[in-house]
Coordinates of C-alpha atoms in Angstrom, one line a residue:
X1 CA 111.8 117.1 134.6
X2 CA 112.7 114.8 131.6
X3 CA 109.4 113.8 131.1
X4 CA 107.4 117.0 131.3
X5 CA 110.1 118.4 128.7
X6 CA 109.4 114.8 126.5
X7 CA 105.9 115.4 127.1
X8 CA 105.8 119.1 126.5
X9 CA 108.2 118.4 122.8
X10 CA 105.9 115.8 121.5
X11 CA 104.2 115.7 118.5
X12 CA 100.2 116.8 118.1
X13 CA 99.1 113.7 117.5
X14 CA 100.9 112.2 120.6
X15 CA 99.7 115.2 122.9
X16 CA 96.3 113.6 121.3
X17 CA 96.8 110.3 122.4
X18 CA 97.6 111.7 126.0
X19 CA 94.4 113.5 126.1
X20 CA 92.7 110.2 125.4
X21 CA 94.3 108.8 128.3
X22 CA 93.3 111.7 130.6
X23 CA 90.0 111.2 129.2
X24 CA 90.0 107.0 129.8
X25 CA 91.4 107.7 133.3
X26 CA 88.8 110.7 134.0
X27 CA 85.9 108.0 132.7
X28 CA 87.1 105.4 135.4
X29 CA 87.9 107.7 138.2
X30 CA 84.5 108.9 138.1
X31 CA 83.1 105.6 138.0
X32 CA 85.2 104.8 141.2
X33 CA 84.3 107.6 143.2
X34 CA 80.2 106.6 142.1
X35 CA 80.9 103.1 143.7
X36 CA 82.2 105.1 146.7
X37 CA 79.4 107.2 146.7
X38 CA 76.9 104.0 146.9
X39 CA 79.4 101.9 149.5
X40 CA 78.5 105.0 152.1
X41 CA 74.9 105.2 151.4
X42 CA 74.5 101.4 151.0
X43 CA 77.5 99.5 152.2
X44 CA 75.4 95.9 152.1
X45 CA 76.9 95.5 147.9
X46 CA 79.4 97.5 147.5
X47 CA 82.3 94.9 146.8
X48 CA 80.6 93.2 144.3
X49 CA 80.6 97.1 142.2
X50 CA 83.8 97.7 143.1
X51 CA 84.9 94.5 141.3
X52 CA 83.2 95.3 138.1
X53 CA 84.3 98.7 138.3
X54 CA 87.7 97.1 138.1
X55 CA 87.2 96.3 134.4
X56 CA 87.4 99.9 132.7
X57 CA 90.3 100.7 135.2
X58 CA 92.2 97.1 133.3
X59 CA 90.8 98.9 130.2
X60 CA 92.0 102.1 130.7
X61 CA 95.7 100.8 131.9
X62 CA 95.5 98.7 128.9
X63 CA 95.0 101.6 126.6
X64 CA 97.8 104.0 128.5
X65 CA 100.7 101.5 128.0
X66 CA 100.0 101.4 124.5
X67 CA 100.0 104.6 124.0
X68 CA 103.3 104.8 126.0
X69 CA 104.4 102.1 123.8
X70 CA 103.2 104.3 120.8
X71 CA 105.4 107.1 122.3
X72 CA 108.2 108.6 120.1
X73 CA 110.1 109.7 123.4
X74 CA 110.0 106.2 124.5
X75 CA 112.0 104.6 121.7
X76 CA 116.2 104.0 122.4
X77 CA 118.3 105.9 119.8
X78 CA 121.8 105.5 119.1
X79 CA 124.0 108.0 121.4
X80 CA 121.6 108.1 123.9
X81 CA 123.1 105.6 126.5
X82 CA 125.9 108.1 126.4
X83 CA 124.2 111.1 127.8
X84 CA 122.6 108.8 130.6
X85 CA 119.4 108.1 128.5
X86 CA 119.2 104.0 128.3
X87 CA 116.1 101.9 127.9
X88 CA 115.7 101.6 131.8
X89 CA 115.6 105.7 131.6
X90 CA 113.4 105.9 128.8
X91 CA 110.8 103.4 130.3
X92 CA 111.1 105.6 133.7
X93 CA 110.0 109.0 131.7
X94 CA 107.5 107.1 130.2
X95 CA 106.2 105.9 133.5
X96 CA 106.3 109.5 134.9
X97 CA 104.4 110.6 132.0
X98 CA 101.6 108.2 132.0
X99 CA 101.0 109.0 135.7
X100 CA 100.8 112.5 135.1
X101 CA 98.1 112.3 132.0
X102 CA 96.3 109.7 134.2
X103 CA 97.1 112.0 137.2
X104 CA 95.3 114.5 135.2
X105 CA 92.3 112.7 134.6
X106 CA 92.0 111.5 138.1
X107 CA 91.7 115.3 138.8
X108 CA 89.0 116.1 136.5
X109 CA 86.9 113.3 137.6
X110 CA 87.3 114.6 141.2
X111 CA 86.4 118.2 140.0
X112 CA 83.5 117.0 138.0
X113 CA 81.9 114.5 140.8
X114 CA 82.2 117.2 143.4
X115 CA 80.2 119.9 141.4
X116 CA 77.1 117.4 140.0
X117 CA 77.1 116.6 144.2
X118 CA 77.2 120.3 144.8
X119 CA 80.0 120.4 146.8
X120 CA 81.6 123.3 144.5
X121 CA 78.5 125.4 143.6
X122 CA 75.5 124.9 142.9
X123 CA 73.4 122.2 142.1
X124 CA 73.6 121.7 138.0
X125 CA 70.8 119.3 136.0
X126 CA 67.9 120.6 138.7
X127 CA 69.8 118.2 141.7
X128 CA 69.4 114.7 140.1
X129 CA 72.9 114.4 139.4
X130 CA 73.5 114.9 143.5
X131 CA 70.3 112.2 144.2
X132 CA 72.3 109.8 142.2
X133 CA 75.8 110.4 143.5
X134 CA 74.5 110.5 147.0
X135 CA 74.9 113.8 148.1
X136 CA 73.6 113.8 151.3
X137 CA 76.0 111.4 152.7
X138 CA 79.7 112.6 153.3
X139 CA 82.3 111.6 150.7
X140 CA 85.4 110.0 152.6
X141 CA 88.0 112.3 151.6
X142 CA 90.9 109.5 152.1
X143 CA 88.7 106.7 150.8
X144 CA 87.9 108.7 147.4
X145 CA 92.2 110.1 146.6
X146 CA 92.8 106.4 147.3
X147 CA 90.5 105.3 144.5
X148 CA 91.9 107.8 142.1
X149 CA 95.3 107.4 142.7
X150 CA 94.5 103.8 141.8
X151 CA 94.7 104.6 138.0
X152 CA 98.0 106.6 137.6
X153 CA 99.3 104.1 139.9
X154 CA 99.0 101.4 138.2
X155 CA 99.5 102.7 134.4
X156 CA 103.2 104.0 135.2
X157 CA 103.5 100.7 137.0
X158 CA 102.6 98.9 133.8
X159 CA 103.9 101.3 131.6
X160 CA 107.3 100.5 133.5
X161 CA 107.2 96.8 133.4
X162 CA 106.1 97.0 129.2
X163 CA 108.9 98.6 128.7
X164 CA 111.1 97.1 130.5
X165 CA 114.3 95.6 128.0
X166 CA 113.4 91.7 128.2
X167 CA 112.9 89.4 124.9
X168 CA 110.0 89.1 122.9
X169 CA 108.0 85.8 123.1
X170 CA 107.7 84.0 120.1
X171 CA 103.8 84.3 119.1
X172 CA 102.8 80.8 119.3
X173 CA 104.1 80.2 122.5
X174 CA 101.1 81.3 124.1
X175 CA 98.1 80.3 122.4
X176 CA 97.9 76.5 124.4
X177 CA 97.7 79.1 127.7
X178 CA 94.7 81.5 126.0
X179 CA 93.0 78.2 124.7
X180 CA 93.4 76.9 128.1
X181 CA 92.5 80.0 130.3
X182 CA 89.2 80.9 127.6
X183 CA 88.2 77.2 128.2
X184 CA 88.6 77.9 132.4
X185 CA 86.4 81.0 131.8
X186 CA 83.4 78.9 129.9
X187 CA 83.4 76.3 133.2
X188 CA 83.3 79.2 135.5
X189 CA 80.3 80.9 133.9
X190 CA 78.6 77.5 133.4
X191 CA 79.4 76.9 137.4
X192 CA 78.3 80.4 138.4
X193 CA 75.7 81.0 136.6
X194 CA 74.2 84.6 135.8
X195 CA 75.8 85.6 139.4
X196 CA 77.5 88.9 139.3
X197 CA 80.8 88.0 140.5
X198 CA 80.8 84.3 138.5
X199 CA 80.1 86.3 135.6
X200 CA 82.7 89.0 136.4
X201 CA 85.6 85.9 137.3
X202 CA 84.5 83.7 134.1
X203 CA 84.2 86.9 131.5
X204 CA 87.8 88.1 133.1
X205 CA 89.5 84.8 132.3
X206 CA 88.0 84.4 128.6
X207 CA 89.4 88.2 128.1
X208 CA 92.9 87.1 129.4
X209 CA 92.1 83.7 127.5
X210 CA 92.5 85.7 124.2
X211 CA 94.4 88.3 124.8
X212 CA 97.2 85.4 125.0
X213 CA 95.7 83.5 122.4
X214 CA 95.8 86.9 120.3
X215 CA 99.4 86.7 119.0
X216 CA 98.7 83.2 117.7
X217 CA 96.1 84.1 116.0
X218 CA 97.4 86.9 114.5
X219 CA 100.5 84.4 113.2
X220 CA 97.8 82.3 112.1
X221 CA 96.0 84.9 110.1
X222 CA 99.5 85.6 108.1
X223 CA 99.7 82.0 107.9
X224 CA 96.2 82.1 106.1
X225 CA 97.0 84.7 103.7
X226 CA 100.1 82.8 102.4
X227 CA 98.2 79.7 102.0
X228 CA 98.0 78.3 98.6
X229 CA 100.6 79.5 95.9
X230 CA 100.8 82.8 97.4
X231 CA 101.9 85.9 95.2
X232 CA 104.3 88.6 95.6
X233 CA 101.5 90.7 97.3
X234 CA 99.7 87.9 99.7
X235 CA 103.7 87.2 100.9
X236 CA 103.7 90.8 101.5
X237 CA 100.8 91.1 103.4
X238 CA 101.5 87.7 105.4
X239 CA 104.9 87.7 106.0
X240 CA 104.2 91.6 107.2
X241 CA 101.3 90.4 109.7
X242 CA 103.3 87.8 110.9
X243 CA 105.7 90.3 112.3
X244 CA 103.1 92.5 113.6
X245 CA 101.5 89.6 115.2
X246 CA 103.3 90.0 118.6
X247 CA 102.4 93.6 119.1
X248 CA 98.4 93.8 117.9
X249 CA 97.5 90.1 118.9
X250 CA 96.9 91.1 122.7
X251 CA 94.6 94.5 122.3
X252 CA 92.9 92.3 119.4
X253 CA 92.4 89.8 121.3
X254 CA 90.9 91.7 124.1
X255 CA 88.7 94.0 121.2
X256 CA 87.3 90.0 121.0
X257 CA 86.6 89.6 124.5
X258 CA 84.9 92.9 124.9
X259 CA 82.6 92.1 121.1
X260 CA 82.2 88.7 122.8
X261 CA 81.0 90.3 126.0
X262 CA 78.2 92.4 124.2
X263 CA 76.9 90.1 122.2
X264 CA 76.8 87.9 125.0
X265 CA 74.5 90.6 127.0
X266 CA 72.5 91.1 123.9
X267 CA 71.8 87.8 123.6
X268 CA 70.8 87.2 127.3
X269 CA 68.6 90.8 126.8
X270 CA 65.3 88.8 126.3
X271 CA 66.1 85.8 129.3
X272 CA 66.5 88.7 132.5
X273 CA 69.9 90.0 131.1
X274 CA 73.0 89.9 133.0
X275 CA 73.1 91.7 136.7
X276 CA 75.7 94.4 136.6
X277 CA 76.0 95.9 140.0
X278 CA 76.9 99.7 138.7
X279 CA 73.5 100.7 138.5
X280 CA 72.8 103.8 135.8
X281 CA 76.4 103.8 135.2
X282 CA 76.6 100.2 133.4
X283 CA 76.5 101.2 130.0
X284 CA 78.6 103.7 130.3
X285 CA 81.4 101.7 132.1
X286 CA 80.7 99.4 129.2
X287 CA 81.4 101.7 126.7
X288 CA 84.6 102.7 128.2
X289 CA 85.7 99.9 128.0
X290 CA 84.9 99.0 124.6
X291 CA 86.3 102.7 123.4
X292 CA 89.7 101.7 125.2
X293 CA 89.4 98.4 123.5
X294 CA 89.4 99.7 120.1
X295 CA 91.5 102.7 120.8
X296 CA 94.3 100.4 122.0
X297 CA 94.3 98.4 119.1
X298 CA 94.1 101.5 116.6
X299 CA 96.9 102.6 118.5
X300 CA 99.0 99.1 118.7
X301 CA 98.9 99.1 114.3
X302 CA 99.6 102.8 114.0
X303 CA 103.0 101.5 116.1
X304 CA 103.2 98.9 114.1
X305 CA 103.2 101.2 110.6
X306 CA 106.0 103.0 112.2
X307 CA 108.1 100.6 112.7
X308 CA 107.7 100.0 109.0
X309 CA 109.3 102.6 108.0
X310 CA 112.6 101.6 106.9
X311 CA 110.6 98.4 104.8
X312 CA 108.2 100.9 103.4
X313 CA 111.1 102.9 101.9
X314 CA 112.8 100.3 100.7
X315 CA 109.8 99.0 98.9
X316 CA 109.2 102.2 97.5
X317 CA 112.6 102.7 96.2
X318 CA 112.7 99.9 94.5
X319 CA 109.4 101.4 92.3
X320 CA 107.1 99.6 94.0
X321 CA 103.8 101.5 93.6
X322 CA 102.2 102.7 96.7
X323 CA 99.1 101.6 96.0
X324 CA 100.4 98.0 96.5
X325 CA 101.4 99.1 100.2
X326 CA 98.0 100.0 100.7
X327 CA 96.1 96.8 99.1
X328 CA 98.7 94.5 101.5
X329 CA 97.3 96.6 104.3
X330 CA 93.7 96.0 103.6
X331 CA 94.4 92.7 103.0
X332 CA 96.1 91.8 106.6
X333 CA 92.4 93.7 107.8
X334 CA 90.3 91.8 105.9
X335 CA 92.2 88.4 106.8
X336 CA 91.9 89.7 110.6
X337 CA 88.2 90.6 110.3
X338 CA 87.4 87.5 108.8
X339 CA 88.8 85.6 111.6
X340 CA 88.2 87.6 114.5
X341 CA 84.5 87.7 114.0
X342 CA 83.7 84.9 114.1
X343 CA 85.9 84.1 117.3
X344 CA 83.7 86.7 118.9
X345 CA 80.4 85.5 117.7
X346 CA 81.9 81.8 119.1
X347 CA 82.7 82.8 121.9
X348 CA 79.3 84.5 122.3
X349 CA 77.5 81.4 121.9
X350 CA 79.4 79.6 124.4
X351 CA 79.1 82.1 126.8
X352 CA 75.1 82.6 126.5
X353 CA 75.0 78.8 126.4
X354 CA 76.8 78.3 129.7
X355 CA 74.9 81.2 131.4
X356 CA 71.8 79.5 130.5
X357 CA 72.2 76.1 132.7

């Protein structure tokens, strides 16, 4: 019941971000039912598809926690711990509420696959949407709640263990470990090859590669804009993205993977491509993912604007002018845009190169 009533007090803009999710979840549960759909009519294949269709439910869980991160609700006040409200409480309603946007979703995508089979009414779009989804074979009713309970399932379970109390890591403790894991994913694509599930194993471990290595080099990028008899605003905007550094690096650094990923397959477009097992739903799955991607990180530095506040206002009462907030900002994006593409365009390269042997 606390949740529902967080949920049902929050803020437009976080009702928004809950819709998102619902929408993310609603994307992958329909995916997952389609790969159910194909393992019935064609089982020889189907757990190479249900492996890639693994990457937008990561993407999707990715997104949900930060926007449970994001969440007003979520956030200890003083005086709460009192009325039985500590951090362990708050990352509980928080859990509840993710599963029930995701919950939501889930359900939509259940509705939705049901009526392009025809199972509700009709047959919309002249019966192609039922050829494709495999209508004339039964849909395991078991099989297919299992597979959408998959996404609210784990998103509260992540959502839980993100917010669990536990101390920070500093930023640089991790980058040897993303170095190390993006270098594992390079000898597994070179080993592999342009096979689906070497592909899937080496692409996975580069993304995990620089989501770790993502705090680093968001440090680093601070580091960068202080570099060289810095002045009062470069110190601002450095010092300021080395704080934030711990809480964008990992969605930036998977908005690098996923850049890294399509450049990769627009590279290999003209040598036979890559072979994605999801059929007509590839490109679509792939732009899930890249949506959750970016929505993440857009979400991850609106968090980190508010926990700004209190700097923001000290700044301003001290007459700075608020256009000098605003050039820091653009600043930290510019330093993180001139570093972060050309990380994905490297890794790119690599990639297509050790497809290619």
């Amino acid at each position: 019941m606390l949740a529902l009533r967080l949920a049902r007090g929050s803020r437009p803009l976080v009702q928004l971000r809950r819709l998102l999710v619902a929408a993310a979840s609603a994307g992958t549960g329909f995916l997952l039912l389609y790969v159910l759909a194909g393992a019935v009519a064609r089982p020889a294949g189907s757990f190479p598809r249900l492996l890639w269709a693994l990457v937008p439910l990561a993407a999707t869980v990715h997104f949900a926690v930060a926007v449970a991160r994001a969440d007003p609700a979520t956030r200890p006040r003083e005086g709460l711990d009192a009325a039985g409200l500590g951090p362990v409480r708050l990352a509980l309603a928080a859990a509840i509420s993710t599963a029930v946007a995701c919950a939501l979703g889930s359900a939509l995508a259940l509705a939705l696959f049901l009526h392009l089979r025809g199972d509700l009414a009709g047959l919309p779009f002249d019966g192609s949407g039922a050829r494709l989804l495999h209508a004339e074979q039964p849909l395991p009713v078991a099989a297919a709640l299992t597979l959408l309970a998959l996404v609210p399932l784990t998103a509260s379970a992540a959502t839980a263990l993100a917010l669990r109390p536990h101390r920070p890591l500093a930023p640089q403790t991790a980058l040897p470990w993303g170095i190390a894991l993006t270098a594992c994913g390079f000898a597994t694509e070179a080993y592999a090859g342009r096979d689906g599930g070497g592909v899937l194993a080496g692409w996975t471990l580069t993304a995990v590669g620089l989501a770790l290595a993502g705090p680093g080099l968001a440090y680093a990028c601070g580091s960068l804009v202080q570099a060289v008899r810095p002045g009062a605003l470069r110190l601002l905007a450095g010092r300021s993205l080395q704080e934030q550094a711990s809480r964008i690096g990992p969605p930036l650094g998977v908005l690098c993977s996923v850049a890294a990923g399509a450049l990769t397959a627009l590279a290999l477009r003209d040598r036979g491509g890559l072979h994605v097992p999801l059929g007509p739903l590839a490109w679509p799955a792939a732009a899930l993912v890249a949506l959750c991607a970016a929505a993440t990180l857009l979400t991850s530095a609106m968090e980190t604007r508010r926990t700004e506040t209190a700097g923001r206002k000290a700044l301003l009462d001290l007459a700075a002018p608020a256009r000098v907030l605003r050039t820091a900002a653009g600043l930290r994006a510019t330093a993180l845009v001139a570093v972060c593409v050309p990380l994905s365009w490297g890794v790119a390269q690599l990639t297509s190169l050790a497809l290619t042997r």
